[in-house]
Amino acid sequence: MHRRFAFTALLAALVLGQAASTSANTVFGNLGASGTDAVGGLNEDTGPNANPVKFVAQGFSAASPNLAVTSISMWLFGDPSSVTLGIYADNSGSPAATPLFTSNTQQVGAKDLYSFSFSGANLSNGVNYWVSPVNSDVSWYLASNAPVGQNASGYTFTGARESTGGAWTPSNFNSWSMSVTAVPEPSSLAIVSVGIAMAGLAVARRRRTPA
């Protein structure tokens, strides 16, 4: 009886742990563990109509477990501007030509921390990605330091790139404000759910087996 009670308690703890793991968490950035830290006044104009034309991208390497990005936040200023963010695959150390995933479009006006939501943006362990506004004209603020993995995510910074419309080159800055929020992707949750269900089924069978 005591063993059954202990196993039932363990199973309940696993279920509660899985439920907690589904909540969104900051995994990468330079706006603190909460993803909401303020920044100073240093910014640069980016986009196809910037003078001069300038595109900026910031990169990171994903870690285990596989996660799904739910939102990316940046400190921005617009005039106002319609802004969309893209998550790009890595192409020889620079962003690929087209994004893998795009966010909702936000109207960016006064300086503020703008959050862009994503759906189905599943990232793979050990793969490099880039984040950049997609052909959007906006002023992007810099933080005081380069982005890092947050909340023990294991994510790492891979650098910043800029382009004037041609090849990507190393950026003069590596601290563009950014915070990436993610949850375990559905397939990872499904594996955990199956394991918990099988453990519960095993307990139920043992209870029905005569002594």
PDB file of C-alpha atoms in Angstrom:
ATOM      1  CA  MET A   1       0.000   0.000   0.000  1.00  0.00           C
ATOM      2  CA  HIS A   2       2.772   2.428   0.928  1.00  0.00           C
ATOM      3  CA  ARG A   3       4.598   1.693  -2.312  1.00  0.00           C
ATOM      4  CA  ARG A   4       1.449   2.358  -4.335  1.00  0.00           C
ATOM      5  CA  PHE A   5       0.870   5.616  -2.509  1.00  0.00           C
ATOM      6  CA  ALA A   6       4.468   6.704  -3.110  1.00  0.00           C
ATOM      7  CA  PHE A   7       4.276   5.862  -6.812  1.00  0.00           C
ATOM      8  CA  THR A   8       0.939   7.675  -7.147  1.00  0.00           C
ATOM      9  CA  ALA A   9       2.493  10.735  -5.525  1.00  0.00           C
ATOM     10  CA  LEU A  10       5.459  10.539  -7.903  1.00  0.00           C
ATOM     11  CA  LEU A  11       3.129  10.250 -10.890  1.00  0.00           C
ATOM     12  CA  ALA A  12       1.189  13.301  -9.730  1.00  0.00           C
ATOM     13  CA  ALA A  13       4.442  15.235  -9.370  1.00  0.00           C
ATOM     14  CA  LEU A  14       5.429  14.319 -12.934  1.00  0.00           C
ATOM     15  CA  VAL A  15       2.080  15.507 -14.246  1.00  0.00           C
ATOM     16  CA  LEU A  16       2.380  18.787 -12.359  1.00  0.00           C
ATOM     17  CA  GLY A  17       5.960  19.190 -13.588  1.00  0.00           C
ATOM     18  CA  GLN A  18       4.868  18.679 -17.172  1.00  0.00           C
ATOM     19  CA  ALA A  19       2.083  21.248 -16.778  1.00  0.00           C
ATOM     20  CA  ALA A  20       4.566  23.760 -15.396  1.00  0.00           C
ATOM     21  CA  SER A  21       6.966  23.124 -18.284  1.00  0.00           C
ATOM     22  CA  THR A  22       4.348  24.173 -20.830  1.00  0.00           C
ATOM     23  CA  SER A  23       4.386  27.782 -19.639  1.00  0.00           C
ATOM     24  CA  ALA A  24       6.294  30.302 -21.753  1.00  0.00           C
ATOM     25  CA  ASN A  25       9.792  31.122 -20.516  1.00  0.00           C
ATOM     26  CA  THR A  26      12.528  33.531 -21.591  1.00  0.00           C
ATOM     27  CA  VAL A  27      15.298  31.413 -23.148  1.00  0.00           C
ATOM     28  CA  PHE A  28      17.582  33.979 -24.796  1.00  0.00           C
ATOM     29  CA  GLY A  29      18.246  37.683 -24.903  1.00  0.00           C
ATOM     30  CA  ASN A  30      19.788  40.703 -23.209  1.00  0.00           C
ATOM     31  CA  LEU A  31      16.719  42.037 -21.404  1.00  0.00           C
ATOM     32  CA  GLY A  32      17.104  39.902 -18.289  1.00  0.00           C
ATOM     33  CA  ALA A  33      15.441  36.677 -17.157  1.00  0.00           C
ATOM     34  CA  SER A  34      12.013  38.318 -17.394  1.00  0.00           C
ATOM     35  CA  GLY A  35      12.713  39.758 -20.856  1.00  0.00           C
ATOM     36  CA  THR A  36      11.515  43.222 -19.839  1.00  0.00           C
ATOM     37  CA  ASP A  37      14.635  45.168 -18.806  1.00  0.00           C
ATOM     38  CA  ALA A  38      14.870  48.773 -19.985  1.00  0.00           C
ATOM     39  CA  VAL A  39      17.530  50.063 -22.406  1.00  0.00           C
ATOM     40  CA  GLY A  40      19.308  53.370 -23.007  1.00  0.00           C
ATOM     41  CA  GLY A  41      18.910  55.766 -25.898  1.00  0.00           C
ATOM     42  CA  LEU A  42      21.383  54.321 -28.406  1.00  0.00           C
ATOM     43  CA  ASN A  43      19.655  53.080 -31.558  1.00  0.00           C
ATOM     44  CA  GLU A  44      20.154  52.770 -35.299  1.00  0.00           C
ATOM     45  CA  ASP A  45      17.765  53.039 -38.218  1.00  0.00           C
ATOM     46  CA  THR A  46      17.326  49.795 -40.116  1.00  0.00           C
ATOM     47  CA  GLY A  47      15.352  48.780 -43.169  1.00  0.00           C
ATOM     48  CA  PRO A  48      15.138  49.299 -46.929  1.00  0.00           C
ATOM     49  CA  ASN A  49      14.480  53.031 -46.575  1.00  0.00           C
ATOM     50  CA  ALA A  50      17.116  53.746 -43.936  1.00  0.00           C
ATOM     51  CA  ASN A  51      19.788  56.244 -44.939  1.00  0.00           C
ATOM     52  CA  PRO A  52      21.979  54.426 -45.730  1.00  0.00           C
ATOM     53  CA  VAL A  53      20.075  51.184 -46.353  1.00  0.00           C
ATOM     54  CA  LYS A  54      20.839  48.814 -43.521  1.00  0.00           C
ATOM     55  CA  PHE A  55      19.607  45.394 -42.437  1.00  0.00           C
ATOM     56  CA  VAL A  56      20.591  43.876 -39.085  1.00  0.00           C
ATOM     57  CA  ALA A  57      20.320  40.301 -37.807  1.00  0.00           C
ATOM     58  CA  GLN A  58      21.222  38.718 -34.490  1.00  0.00           C
ATOM     59  CA  GLY A  59      21.988  35.012 -34.131  1.00  0.00           C
ATOM     60  CA  PHE A  60      21.723  32.240 -31.568  1.00  0.00           C
ATOM     61  CA  SER A  61      22.168  28.496 -31.268  1.00  0.00           C
ATOM     62  CA  ALA A  62      19.219  26.503 -29.898  1.00  0.00           C
ATOM     63  CA  ALA A  63      19.642  23.876 -27.188  1.00  0.00           C
ATOM     64  CA  SER A  64      17.802  20.809 -25.877  1.00  0.00           C
ATOM     65  CA  PRO A  65      14.910  20.243 -25.486  1.00  0.00           C
ATOM     66  CA  ASN A  66      13.400  21.364 -28.789  1.00  0.00           C
ATOM     67  CA  LEU A  67      11.350  24.504 -28.192  1.00  0.00           C
ATOM     68  CA  ALA A  68       8.659  26.474 -29.996  1.00  0.00           C
ATOM     69  CA  VAL A  69       9.099  30.255 -30.007  1.00  0.00           C
ATOM     70  CA  THR A  70       5.950  32.029 -28.867  1.00  0.00           C
ATOM     71  CA  SER A  71       7.214  35.613 -28.978  1.00  0.00           C
ATOM     72  CA  ILE A  72      10.245  37.843 -29.484  1.00  0.00           C
ATOM     73  CA  SER A  73      10.461  41.264 -27.845  1.00  0.00           C
ATOM     74  CA  MET A  74      12.590  44.235 -28.923  1.00  0.00           C
ATOM     75  CA  TRP A  75      12.959  47.880 -27.963  1.00  0.00           C
ATOM     76  CA  LEU A  76      11.985  49.802 -31.106  1.00  0.00           C
ATOM     77  CA  PHE A  77      10.924  53.198 -32.393  1.00  0.00           C
ATOM     78  CA  GLY A  78       8.886  53.859 -35.537  1.00  0.00           C
ATOM     79  CA  ASP A  79       7.472  56.807 -37.450  1.00  0.00           C
ATOM     80  CA  PRO A  80       5.070  54.868 -37.193  1.00  0.00           C
ATOM     81  CA  SER A  81       6.066  51.688 -39.017  1.00  0.00           C
ATOM     82  CA  SER A  82       4.500  48.311 -39.758  1.00  0.00           C
ATOM     83  CA  VAL A  83       7.064  45.792 -38.520  1.00  0.00           C
ATOM     84  CA  THR A  84       7.301  42.020 -38.959  1.00  0.00           C
ATOM     85  CA  LEU A  85      10.062  39.870 -37.470  1.00  0.00           C
ATOM     86  CA  GLY A  86      11.577  36.841 -39.145  1.00  0.00           C
ATOM     87  CA  ILE A  87      13.420  33.807 -37.775  1.00  0.00           C
ATOM     88  CA  TYR A  88      15.938  32.720 -40.412  1.00  0.00           C
ATOM     89  CA  ALA A  89      17.937  29.549 -40.932  1.00  0.00           C
ATOM     90  CA  ASP A  90      21.724  29.865 -40.924  1.00  0.00           C
ATOM     91  CA  ASN A  91      23.490  29.969 -44.274  1.00  0.00           C
ATOM     92  CA  SER A  92      27.278  29.742 -43.811  1.00  0.00           C
ATOM     93  CA  GLY A  93      27.277  32.034 -40.787  1.00  0.00           C
ATOM     94  CA  SER A  94      24.679  34.519 -42.034  1.00  0.00           C
ATOM     95  CA  PRO A  95      20.878  34.615 -42.367  1.00  0.00           C
ATOM     96  CA  ALA A  96      19.316  32.677 -45.238  1.00  0.00           C
ATOM     97  CA  ALA A  97      17.554  34.642 -47.973  1.00  0.00           C
ATOM     98  CA  THR A  98      14.002  34.036 -46.701  1.00  0.00           C
ATOM     99  CA  PRO A  99      12.664  33.512 -43.172  1.00  0.00           C
ATOM    100  CA  LEU A 100      11.623  30.123 -41.809  1.00  0.00           C
ATOM    101  CA  PHE A 101       8.978  31.759 -39.617  1.00  0.00           C
ATOM    102  CA  THR A 102       7.411  35.218 -39.518  1.00  0.00           C
ATOM    103  CA  SER A 103       5.658  36.988 -36.685  1.00  0.00           C
ATOM    104  CA  ASN A 104       2.448  38.932 -36.565  1.00  0.00           C
ATOM    105  CA  THR A 105       2.798  42.511 -37.840  1.00  0.00           C
ATOM    106  CA  GLN A 106       2.958  45.295 -35.252  1.00  0.00           C
ATOM    107  CA  GLN A 107       2.493  49.029 -35.639  1.00  0.00           C
ATOM    108  CA  VAL A 108       5.600  50.525 -34.050  1.00  0.00           C
ATOM    109  CA  GLY A 109       5.455  54.139 -32.911  1.00  0.00           C
ATOM    110  CA  ALA A 110       6.936  55.693 -29.770  1.00  0.00           C
ATOM    111  CA  LYS A 111       9.949  54.049 -28.126  1.00  0.00           C
ATOM    112  CA  ASP A 112       8.688  50.950 -26.334  1.00  0.00           C
ATOM    113  CA  LEU A 113       9.258  47.227 -25.792  1.00  0.00           C
ATOM    114  CA  TYR A 114       7.279  45.603 -28.608  1.00  0.00           C
ATOM    115  CA  SER A 115       6.386  41.907 -28.512  1.00  0.00           C
ATOM    116  CA  PHE A 116       5.906  39.930 -31.738  1.00  0.00           C
ATOM    117  CA  SER A 117       4.039  36.624 -31.525  1.00  0.00           C
ATOM    118  CA  PHE A 118       4.874  33.457 -33.496  1.00  0.00           C
ATOM    119  CA  SER A 119       2.926  30.273 -34.225  1.00  0.00           C
ATOM    120  CA  GLY A 120       4.524  26.929 -35.141  1.00  0.00           C
ATOM    121  CA  ALA A 121       8.076  28.308 -34.870  1.00  0.00           C
ATOM    122  CA  ASN A 122       9.698  25.044 -33.718  1.00  0.00           C
ATOM    123  CA  LEU A 123      13.460  25.187 -33.127  1.00  0.00           C
ATOM    124  CA  SER A 124      15.832  22.203 -33.137  1.00  0.00           C
ATOM    125  CA  ASN A 125      18.608  21.442 -30.662  1.00  0.00           C
ATOM    126  CA  GLY A 126      22.068  22.494 -31.856  1.00  0.00           C
ATOM    127  CA  VAL A 127      20.807  24.455 -34.879  1.00  0.00           C
ATOM    128  CA  ASN A 128      21.741  28.107 -35.480  1.00  0.00           C
ATOM    129  CA  TYR A 129      19.080  30.719 -36.221  1.00  0.00           C
ATOM    130  CA  TRP A 130      18.934  34.457 -36.936  1.00  0.00           C
ATOM    131  CA  VAL A 131      16.345  37.093 -35.980  1.00  0.00           C
ATOM    132  CA  SER A 132      15.793  40.210 -38.074  1.00  0.00           C
ATOM    133  CA  PRO A 133      13.001  42.610 -39.050  1.00  0.00           C
ATOM    134  CA  VAL A 134      11.606  41.551 -42.446  1.00  0.00           C
ATOM    135  CA  ASN A 135      12.005  44.483 -44.891  1.00  0.00           C
ATOM    136  CA  SER A 136      10.719  46.791 -42.162  1.00  0.00           C
ATOM    137  CA  ASP A 137      11.859  50.348 -41.491  1.00  0.00           C
ATOM    138  CA  VAL A 138      12.394  50.849 -37.774  1.00  0.00           C
ATOM    139  CA  SER A 139      14.885  52.181 -35.216  1.00  0.00           C
ATOM    140  CA  TRP A 140      16.291  49.289 -33.166  1.00  0.00           C
ATOM    141  CA  TYR A 141      17.683  50.064 -29.700  1.00  0.00           C
ATOM    142  CA  LEU A 142      20.790  48.481 -28.247  1.00  0.00           C
ATOM    143  CA  ALA A 143      21.094  47.010 -24.760  1.00  0.00           C
ATOM    144  CA  SER A 144      24.177  47.281 -22.546  1.00  0.00           C
ATOM    145  CA  ASN A 145      25.463  43.788 -23.362  1.00  0.00           C
ATOM    146  CA  ALA A 146      25.277  40.996 -25.920  1.00  0.00           C
ATOM    147  CA  PRO A 147      22.388  38.531 -25.557  1.00  0.00           C
ATOM    148  CA  VAL A 148      22.920  35.277 -23.652  1.00  0.00           C
ATOM    149  CA  GLY A 149      20.961  32.184 -22.703  1.00  0.00           C
ATOM    150  CA  GLN A 150      18.387  32.932 -20.008  1.00  0.00           C
ATOM    151  CA  ASN A 151      16.889  30.763 -17.251  1.00  0.00           C
ATOM    152  CA  ALA A 152      19.436  27.953 -17.789  1.00  0.00           C
ATOM    153  CA  SER A 153      18.163  27.364 -21.347  1.00  0.00           C
ATOM    154  CA  GLY A 154      21.584  26.534 -22.792  1.00  0.00           C
ATOM    155  CA  TYR A 155      21.024  28.880 -25.743  1.00  0.00           C
ATOM    156  CA  THR A 156      24.168  30.692 -26.927  1.00  0.00           C
ATOM    157  CA  PHE A 157      24.886  33.877 -28.870  1.00  0.00           C
ATOM    158  CA  THR A 158      26.441  33.353 -32.305  1.00  0.00           C
ATOM    159  CA  GLY A 159      26.944  36.961 -33.398  1.00  0.00           C
ATOM    160  CA  ALA A 160      25.369  39.894 -35.199  1.00  0.00           C
ATOM    161  CA  ARG A 161      25.424  40.666 -38.919  1.00  0.00           C
ATOM    162  CA  GLU A 162      24.482  43.661 -41.040  1.00  0.00           C
ATOM    163  CA  SER A 163      23.960  44.263 -44.716  1.00  0.00           C
ATOM    164  CA  THR A 164      23.482  47.257 -47.010  1.00  0.00           C
ATOM    165  CA  GLY A 165      21.541  45.092 -49.449  1.00  0.00           C
ATOM    166  CA  GLY A 166      24.349  42.772 -50.504  1.00  0.00           C
ATOM    167  CA  ALA A 167      26.473  40.323 -48.560  1.00  0.00           C
ATOM    168  CA  TRP A 168      26.178  40.085 -44.773  1.00  0.00           C
ATOM    169  CA  THR A 169      29.167  41.293 -42.757  1.00  0.00           C
ATOM    170  CA  PRO A 170      29.932  41.392 -38.994  1.00  0.00           C
ATOM    171  CA  SER A 171      27.943  44.154 -37.307  1.00  0.00           C
ATOM    172  CA  ASN A 172      29.581  47.088 -35.550  1.00  0.00           C
ATOM    173  CA  PHE A 173      27.382  46.217 -32.566  1.00  0.00           C
ATOM    174  CA  ASN A 174      26.503  42.911 -30.906  1.00  0.00           C
ATOM    175  CA  SER A 175      23.941  44.053 -28.350  1.00  0.00           C
ATOM    176  CA  TRP A 176      20.726  44.719 -30.262  1.00  0.00           C
ATOM    177  CA  SER A 177      17.902  44.479 -27.720  1.00  0.00           C
ATOM    178  CA  MET A 178      16.061  41.174 -27.957  1.00  0.00           C
ATOM    179  CA  SER A 179      14.276  38.621 -25.793  1.00  0.00           C
ATOM    180  CA  VAL A 180      13.099  35.206 -27.047  1.00  0.00           C
ATOM    181  CA  THR A 181      10.266  33.426 -25.237  1.00  0.00           C
ATOM    182  CA  ALA A 182       9.491  29.768 -25.928  1.00  0.00           C
ATOM    183  CA  VAL A 183       7.716  26.623 -24.722  1.00  0.00           C
ATOM    184  CA  PRO A 184       8.487  22.905 -25.304  1.00  0.00           C
ATOM    185  CA  GLU A 185       7.362  21.994 -28.811  1.00  0.00           C
ATOM    186  CA  PRO A 186       4.297  19.687 -29.090  1.00  0.00           C
ATOM    187  CA  SER A 187       6.291  16.571 -30.069  1.00  0.00           C
ATOM    188  CA  SER A 188       8.475  16.854 -26.953  1.00  0.00           C
ATOM    189  CA  LEU A 189       5.406  17.217 -24.755  1.00  0.00           C
ATOM    190  CA  ALA A 190       3.790  14.223 -26.449  1.00  0.00           C
ATOM    191  CA  ILE A 191       6.753  11.997 -25.593  1.00  0.00           C
ATOM    192  CA  VAL A 192       6.581  13.004 -21.932  1.00  0.00           C
ATOM    193  CA  SER A 193       2.803  12.512 -21.873  1.00  0.00           C
ATOM    194  CA  VAL A 194       3.116   9.000 -23.334  1.00  0.00           C
ATOM    195  CA  GLY A 195       5.728   8.092 -20.719  1.00  0.00           C
ATOM    196  CA  ILE A 196       3.526   9.303 -17.873  1.00  0.00           C
ATOM    197  CA  ALA A 197       0.494   7.494 -19.301  1.00  0.00           C
ATOM    198  CA  MET A 198       2.430   4.219 -19.626  1.00  0.00           C
ATOM    199  CA  ALA A 199       3.673   4.513 -16.056  1.00  0.00           C
ATOM    200  CA  GLY A 200       0.119   5.034 -14.827  1.00  0.00           C
ATOM    201  CA  LEU A 201      -1.111   2.059 -16.866  1.00  0.00           C
ATOM    202  CA  ALA A 202       1.589  -0.156 -15.371  1.00  0.00           C
ATOM    203  CA  VAL A 203       0.501   0.780 -11.856  1.00  0.00           C
ATOM    204  CA  ALA A 204      -3.140   0.070 -12.696  1.00  0.00           C
ATOM    205  CA  ARG A 205      -2.252  -3.390 -14.067  1.00  0.00           C
ATOM    206  CA  ARG A 206      -0.269  -4.303 -10.976  1.00  0.00           C
ATOM    207  CA  ARG A 207      -3.219  -3.349  -8.823  1.00  0.00           C
ATOM    208  CA  ARG A 208      -5.482  -5.719 -10.787  1.00  0.00           C
ATOM    209  CA  THR A 209      -3.008  -8.625 -10.624  1.00  0.00           C
ATOM    210  CA  PRO A 210      -3.877 -11.103  -7.805  1.00  0.00           C
ATOM    211  CA  ALA A 211      -1.235 -11.462  -5.084  1.00  0.00           C
TER     212      ALA A 211
END
